[in-house]
mmCIF file with all atom_site columns, C-alpha atoms in Angstrom:
data_model
loop_
_atom_site.group_PDB
_atom_site.id
_atom_site.type_symbol
_atom_site.label_atom_id
_atom_site.label_alt_id
_atom_site.label_comp_id
_atom_site.label_asym_id
_atom_site.label_entity_id
_atom_site.label_seq_id
_atom_site.pdbx_PDB_ins_code
_atom_site.Cartn_x
_atom_site.Cartn_y
_atom_site.Cartn_z
_atom_site.occupancy
_atom_site.B_iso_or_equiv
_atom_site.pdbx_formal_charge
_atom_site.auth_seq_id
_atom_site.auth_comp_id
_atom_site.auth_asym_id
_atom_site.auth_atom_id
_atom_site.pdbx_PDB_model_num
ATOM 1   C CA . MET T 1 1   ? 108.204 116.224 102.331 1.00 46.00 ? 1   MET T CA 1
ATOM 2   C CA . LYS T 1 2   ? 107.735 114.116 105.570 1.00 50.00 ? 2   LYS T CA 1
ATOM 3   C CA . ILE T 1 3   ? 106.942 116.000 108.920 1.00 48.00 ? 3   ILE T CA 1
ATOM 4   C CA . LYS T 1 4   ? 107.445 114.192 112.020 1.00 53.00 ? 4   LYS T CA 1
ATOM 5   C CA . TYR T 1 5   ? 105.516 116.017 114.903 1.00 65.00 ? 5   TYR T CA 1
ATOM 6   C CA . PHE T 1 6   ? 103.112 113.424 116.397 1.00 72.00 ? 6   PHE T CA 1
ATOM 7   C CA . THR T 1 7   ? 103.066 112.465 119.880 1.00 77.00 ? 7   THR T CA 1
ATOM 8   C CA . LYS T 1 8   ? 102.216 109.562 121.562 1.00 77.00 ? 8   LYS T CA 1
ATOM 9   C CA . ILE T 1 9   ? 101.196 109.127 125.281 1.00 82.00 ? 9   ILE T CA 1
ATOM 10  C CA . LYS T 1 10  ? 100.759 105.413 126.374 1.00 85.00 ? 10  LYS T CA 1
ATOM 11  C CA . GLU T 1 11  ? 98.542  104.674 128.935 1.00 88.00 ? 11  GLU T CA 1
ATOM 12  C CA . LYS T 1 12  ? 97.009  101.232 129.949 1.00 89.00 ? 12  LYS T CA 1
ATOM 13  C CA . LYS T 1 13  ? 93.741  101.414 128.695 1.00 91.00 ? 13  LYS T CA 1
ATOM 14  C CA . CYS T 1 14  ? 94.231  103.998 125.724 1.00 90.00 ? 14  CYS T CA 1
ATOM 15  C CA . ASP T 1 15  ? 97.157  105.663 123.962 1.00 82.00 ? 15  ASP T CA 1
ATOM 16  C CA . LEU T 1 16  ? 96.864  109.189 123.082 1.00 82.00 ? 16  LEU T CA 1
ATOM 17  C CA . ILE T 1 17  ? 98.390  110.339 119.784 1.00 78.00 ? 17  ILE T CA 1
ATOM 18  C CA . PHE T 1 18  ? 98.074  114.065 118.859 1.00 76.00 ? 18  PHE T CA 1
ATOM 19  C CA . PHE T 1 19  ? 99.486  116.392 116.419 1.00 74.00 ? 19  PHE T CA 1
ATOM 20  C CA . ASN T 1 20  ? 99.813  120.053 117.758 1.00 70.00 ? 20  ASN T CA 1
ATOM 21  C CA . GLN T 1 21  ? 101.328 121.978 115.261 1.00 68.00 ? 21  GLN T CA 1
ATOM 22  C CA . LEU T 1 22  ? 98.873  121.653 112.141 1.00 71.00 ? 22  LEU T CA 1
ATOM 23  C CA . LYS T 1 23  ? 98.954  125.187 111.283 1.00 71.00 ? 23  LYS T CA 1
ATOM 24  C CA . THR T 1 24  ? 102.511 125.485 111.018 1.00 70.00 ? 24  THR T CA 1
ATOM 25  C CA . PHE T 1 25  ? 102.331 122.860 108.275 1.00 73.00 ? 25  PHE T CA 1
ATOM 26  C CA . VAL T 1 26  ? 98.516  123.249 106.738 1.00 77.00 ? 26  VAL T CA 1
ATOM 27  C CA . LYS T 1 27  ? 98.071  126.972 106.807 1.00 78.00 ? 27  LYS T CA 1
ATOM 28  C CA . ASN T 1 28  ? 94.531  126.864 105.406 1.00 86.00 ? 28  ASN T CA 1
ATOM 29  C CA . ALA T 1 29  ? 93.063  123.609 105.926 1.00 86.00 ? 29  ALA T CA 1
ATOM 30  C CA . GLU T 1 30  ? 89.769  123.723 103.881 1.00 89.00 ? 30  GLU T CA 1
ATOM 31  C CA . ARG T 1 31  ? 88.619  119.977 103.568 1.00 92.00 ? 31  ARG T CA 1
ATOM 32  C CA . VAL T 1 32  ? 89.413  116.745 105.593 1.00 93.00 ? 32  VAL T CA 1
ATOM 33  C CA . PHE T 1 33  ? 88.609  113.231 104.274 1.00 94.00 ? 33  PHE T CA 1
ATOM 34  C CA . PHE T 1 34  ? 89.198  109.739 105.275 1.00 95.00 ? 34  PHE T CA 1
ATOM 35  C CA . LEU T 1 35  ? 89.813  106.653 102.988 1.00 96.00 ? 35  LEU T CA 1
ATOM 36  C CA . SER T 1 36  ? 88.841  103.495 104.601 1.00 95.00 ? 36  SER T CA 1
ATOM 37  C CA . ALA T 1 37  ? 89.775  100.229 102.765 1.00 96.00 ? 37  ALA T CA 1
ATOM 38  C CA . LYS T 1 38  ? 87.337  97.156  103.003 1.00 96.00 ? 38  LYS T CA 1
ATOM 39  C CA . LYS T 1 39  ? 89.674  95.236  100.820 1.00 97.00 ? 39  LYS T CA 1
ATOM 40  C CA . ASN T 1 40  ? 93.010  96.233  98.903  1.00 97.00 ? 40  ASN T CA 1
ATOM 41  C CA . CYS T 1 41  ? 92.347  99.102  96.535  1.00 97.00 ? 41  CYS T CA 1
ATOM 42  C CA . ILE T 1 42  ? 94.010  101.683 94.547  1.00 97.00 ? 42  ILE T CA 1
ATOM 43  C CA . ARG T 1 43  ? 92.953  105.312 95.100  1.00 97.00 ? 43  ARG T CA 1
ATOM 44  C CA . GLY T 1 44  ? 94.063  108.617 93.425  1.00 96.00 ? 44  GLY T CA 1
ATOM 45  C CA . ASN T 1 45  ? 95.350  108.261 89.993  1.00 97.00 ? 45  ASN T CA 1
ATOM 46  C CA . HIS T 1 46  ? 94.995  112.010 89.799  1.00 97.00 ? 46  HIS T CA 1
ATOM 47  C CA . ALA T 1 47  ? 96.937  115.329 90.342  1.00 98.00 ? 47  ALA T CA 1
ATOM 48  C CA . HIS T 1 48  ? 95.665  118.523 91.596  1.00 97.00 ? 48  HIS T CA 1
ATOM 49  C CA . LYS T 1 49  ? 96.032  121.826 89.792  1.00 97.00 ? 49  LYS T CA 1
ATOM 50  C CA . ILE T 1 50  ? 96.476  124.023 92.935  1.00 96.00 ? 50  ILE T CA 1
ATOM 51  C CA . CYS T 1 51  ? 95.261  122.163 95.940  1.00 96.00 ? 51  CYS T CA 1
ATOM 52  C CA . SER T 1 52  ? 97.893  120.875 98.247  1.00 96.00 ? 52  SER T CA 1
ATOM 53  C CA . GLN T 1 53  ? 97.293  117.496 100.246 1.00 96.00 ? 53  GLN T CA 1
ATOM 54  C CA . TYR T 1 54  ? 98.644  116.317 103.637 1.00 94.00 ? 54  TYR T CA 1
ATOM 55  C CA . LEU T 1 55  ? 98.606  112.447 104.119 1.00 95.00 ? 55  LEU T CA 1
ATOM 56  C CA . ILE T 1 56  ? 98.344  110.736 107.427 1.00 93.00 ? 56  ILE T CA 1
ATOM 57  C CA . SER T 1 57  ? 98.110  106.970 107.870 1.00 95.00 ? 57  SER T CA 1
ATOM 58  C CA . ILE T 1 58  ? 95.715  106.147 110.687 1.00 93.00 ? 58  ILE T CA 1
ATOM 59  C CA . ASN T 1 59  ? 95.903  102.595 110.112 1.00 94.00 ? 59  ASN T CA 1
ATOM 60  C CA . GLY T 1 60  ? 98.730  100.672 108.715 1.00 95.00 ? 60  GLY T CA 1
ATOM 61  C CA . ASN T 1 61  ? 102.001 101.637 106.575 1.00 97.00 ? 61  ASN T CA 1
ATOM 62  C CA . ILE T 1 62  ? 100.532 102.657 103.191 1.00 98.00 ? 62  ILE T CA 1
ATOM 63  C CA . LYS T 1 63  ? 102.354 102.879 99.999  1.00 98.00 ? 63  LYS T CA 1
ATOM 64  C CA . ILE T 1 64  ? 102.062 105.939 97.936  1.00 98.00 ? 64  ILE T CA 1
ATOM 65  C CA . LYS T 1 65  ? 103.550 106.680 94.168  1.00 98.00 ? 65  LYS T CA 1
ATOM 66  C CA . ILE T 1 66  ? 104.295 110.145 93.636  1.00 98.00 ? 66  ILE T CA 1
ATOM 67  C CA . ASP T 1 67  ? 105.096 111.780 90.279  1.00 97.00 ? 67  ASP T CA 1
ATOM 68  C CA . ASN T 1 68  ? 105.907 115.463 89.801  1.00 95.00 ? 68  ASN T CA 1
ATOM 69  C CA . GLY T 1 69  ? 106.256 114.969 86.061  1.00 92.00 ? 69  GLY T CA 1
ATOM 70  C CA . LYS T 1 70  ? 110.429 114.808 86.468  1.00 92.00 ? 70  LYS T CA 1
ATOM 71  C CA . ILE T 1 71  ? 110.736 112.292 89.496  1.00 94.00 ? 71  ILE T CA 1
ATOM 72  C CA . LYS T 1 72  ? 108.902 109.355 90.155  1.00 96.00 ? 72  LYS T CA 1
ATOM 73  C CA . LYS T 1 73  ? 108.842 107.903 93.755  1.00 96.00 ? 73  LYS T CA 1
ATOM 74  C CA . ASP T 1 74  ? 107.743 105.260 96.263  1.00 97.00 ? 74  ASP T CA 1
ATOM 75  C CA . LYS T 1 75  ? 106.993 106.123 99.519  1.00 96.00 ? 75  LYS T CA 1
ATOM 76  C CA . ILE T 1 76  ? 105.461 104.598 102.404 1.00 96.00 ? 76  ILE T CA 1
ATOM 77  C CA . ILE T 1 77  ? 103.471 106.566 105.260 1.00 95.00 ? 77  ILE T CA 1
ATOM 78  C CA . LYS T 1 78  ? 104.076 105.067 108.306 1.00 93.00 ? 78  LYS T CA 1
ATOM 79  C CA . GLU T 1 79  ? 101.303 104.613 110.881 1.00 91.00 ? 79  GLU T CA 1
ATOM 80  C CA . LEU T 1 80  ? 100.649 107.883 112.918 1.00 86.00 ? 80  LEU T CA 1
ATOM 81  C CA . LYS T 1 81  ? 104.599 108.815 112.798 1.00 84.00 ? 81  LYS T CA 1
ATOM 82  C CA . GLU T 1 82  ? 104.512 111.271 109.744 1.00 84.00 ? 82  GLU T CA 1
ATOM 83  C CA . MET T 1 83  ? 102.661 113.692 107.382 1.00 87.00 ? 83  MET T CA 1
ATOM 84  C CA . ILE T 1 84  ? 103.584 113.745 103.871 1.00 92.00 ? 84  ILE T CA 1
ATOM 85  C CA . LYS T 1 85  ? 102.879 117.020 101.644 1.00 94.00 ? 85  LYS T CA 1
ATOM 86  C CA . ILE T 1 86  ? 101.677 116.335 97.977  1.00 97.00 ? 86  ILE T CA 1
ATOM 87  C CA . LYS T 1 87  ? 102.228 119.409 96.301  1.00 96.00 ? 87  LYS T CA 1
ATOM 88  C CA . PRO T 1 88  ? 99.639  120.808 93.416  1.00 97.00 ? 88  PRO T CA 1
ATOM 89  C CA . MET T 1 89  ? 100.723 119.149 89.964  1.00 97.00 ? 89  MET T CA 1
ATOM 90  C CA . THR T 1 90  ? 101.623 116.059 91.356  1.00 98.00 ? 90  THR T CA 1
ATOM 91  C CA . TRP T 1 91  ? 100.277 112.857 90.241  1.00 98.00 ? 91  TRP T CA 1
ATOM 92  C CA . LEU T 1 92  ? 99.402  110.613 93.319  1.00 98.00 ? 92  LEU T CA 1
ATOM 93  C CA . THR T 1 93  ? 98.372  106.914 93.359  1.00 98.00 ? 93  THR T CA 1
ATOM 94  C CA . ILE T 1 94  ? 97.601  105.495 96.819  1.00 98.00 ? 94  ILE T CA 1
ATOM 95  C CA . ASN T 1 95  ? 97.630  101.573 97.618  1.00 98.00 ? 95  ASN T CA 1
ATOM 96  C CA . LEU T 1 96  ? 95.564  100.424 100.344 1.00 97.00 ? 96  LEU T CA 1
ATOM 97  C CA . LYS T 1 97  ? 95.272  97.198  101.892 1.00 97.00 ? 97  LYS T CA 1
ATOM 98  C CA . LYS T 1 98  ? 92.511  95.952  103.508 1.00 97.00 ? 98  LYS T CA 1
ATOM 99  C CA . ASN T 1 99  ? 91.232  97.495  106.611 1.00 96.00 ? 99  ASN T CA 1
ATOM 100 C CA . GLN T 1 100 ? 94.072  100.663 106.262 1.00 97.00 ? 100 GLN T CA 1
ATOM 101 C CA . LYS T 1 101 ? 93.123  104.195 106.677 1.00 96.00 ? 101 LYS T CA 1
ATOM 102 C CA . LEU T 1 102 ? 94.171  107.442 105.660 1.00 97.00 ? 102 LEU T CA 1
ATOM 103 C CA . CYS T 1 103 ? 93.356  111.013 106.524 1.00 94.00 ? 103 CYS T CA 1
ATOM 104 C CA . VAL T 1 104 ? 93.864  113.651 103.663 1.00 96.00 ? 104 VAL T CA 1
ATOM 105 C CA . ILE T 1 105 ? 93.924  117.372 104.863 1.00 93.00 ? 105 ILE T CA 1
ATOM 106 C CA . CYS T 1 106 ? 93.434  119.853 101.762 1.00 95.00 ? 106 CYS T CA 1
ATOM 107 C CA . ASP T 1 107 ? 94.005  123.418 101.507 1.00 94.00 ? 107 ASP T CA 1
ATOM 108 C CA . LYS T 1 108 ? 91.251  123.810 99.086  1.00 95.00 ? 108 LYS T CA 1
ATOM 109 C CA . LYS T 1 109 ? 87.651  123.034 98.917  1.00 94.00 ? 109 LYS T CA 1
ATOM 110 C CA . TYR T 1 110 ? 86.688  120.295 96.287  1.00 94.00 ? 110 TYR T CA 1
ATOM 111 C CA . SER T 1 111 ? 85.869  121.176 93.016  1.00 95.00 ? 111 SER T CA 1
ATOM 112 C CA . LYS T 1 112 ? 85.613  118.711 89.883  1.00 94.00 ? 112 LYS T CA 1
ATOM 113 C CA . LYS T 1 113 ? 87.421  121.374 87.836  1.00 96.00 ? 113 LYS T CA 1
ATOM 114 C CA . GLU T 1 114 ? 90.534  121.157 89.963  1.00 95.00 ? 114 GLU T CA 1
ATOM 115 C CA . TYR T 1 115 ? 91.362  117.610 89.057  1.00 97.00 ? 115 TYR T CA 1
ATOM 116 C CA . ILE T 1 116 ? 93.549  115.983 86.032  1.00 97.00 ? 116 ILE T CA 1
ATOM 117 C CA . ARG T 1 117 ? 92.406  112.628 85.985  1.00 97.00 ? 117 ARG T CA 1
ATOM 118 C CA . ASP T 1 118 ? 94.125  111.577 82.738  1.00 97.00 ? 118 ASP T CA 1
ATOM 119 C CA . TYR T 1 119 ? 97.720  110.644 83.021  1.00 96.00 ? 119 TYR T CA 1
ATOM 120 C CA . GLU T 1 120 ? 98.503  111.478 79.549  1.00 95.00 ? 120 GLU T CA 1
ATOM 121 C CA . ILE T 1 121 ? 97.135  115.009 79.691  1.00 95.00 ? 121 ILE T CA 1
ATOM 122 C CA . PHE T 1 122 ? 99.154  115.449 83.043  1.00 96.00 ? 122 PHE T CA 1
ATOM 123 C CA . ASN T 1 123 ? 102.496 114.597 81.228  1.00 92.00 ? 123 ASN T CA 1
ATOM 124 C CA . LYS T 1 124 ? 101.545 116.812 78.607  1.00 92.00 ? 124 LYS T CA 1
ATOM 125 C CA . ILE T 1 125 ? 100.841 119.868 80.875  1.00 89.00 ? 125 ILE T CA 1
ATOM 126 C CA . LYS T 1 126 ? 104.222 119.135 82.870  1.00 87.00 ? 126 LYS T CA 1
ATOM 127 C CA . LYS T 1 127 ? 106.633 118.806 79.435  1.00 79.00 ? 127 LYS T CA 1
ATOM 128 C CA . ASP T 1 128 ? 104.931 122.238 78.569  1.00 73.00 ? 128 ASP T CA 1
#
């Protein structure tokens, strides 16, 4: 789901970009983290059992691959223009290029047990 609620106020010295209605989309934000690529890399390659994630590109248009077990999609998250929601039980692969930055807001706290890191196990669960 693409959400376009960013506002940009341009000024000579510094632009202000804000997102004013966060709780409209992320009801119970529990965790925020940032990915900052020092060189081209792939992140993600896992699914969450119960956690939803909300992705915001801070720097660069970032390519992601989403697989819900039925449909596979490639998407581009445009820099500071949209937020994309990744629902639980969705396999996510993030392709970061050098200097790209991604903000991820999660509705659950971190737990190792919450991850599915094996794509074959993910596919088996989705088919059952």
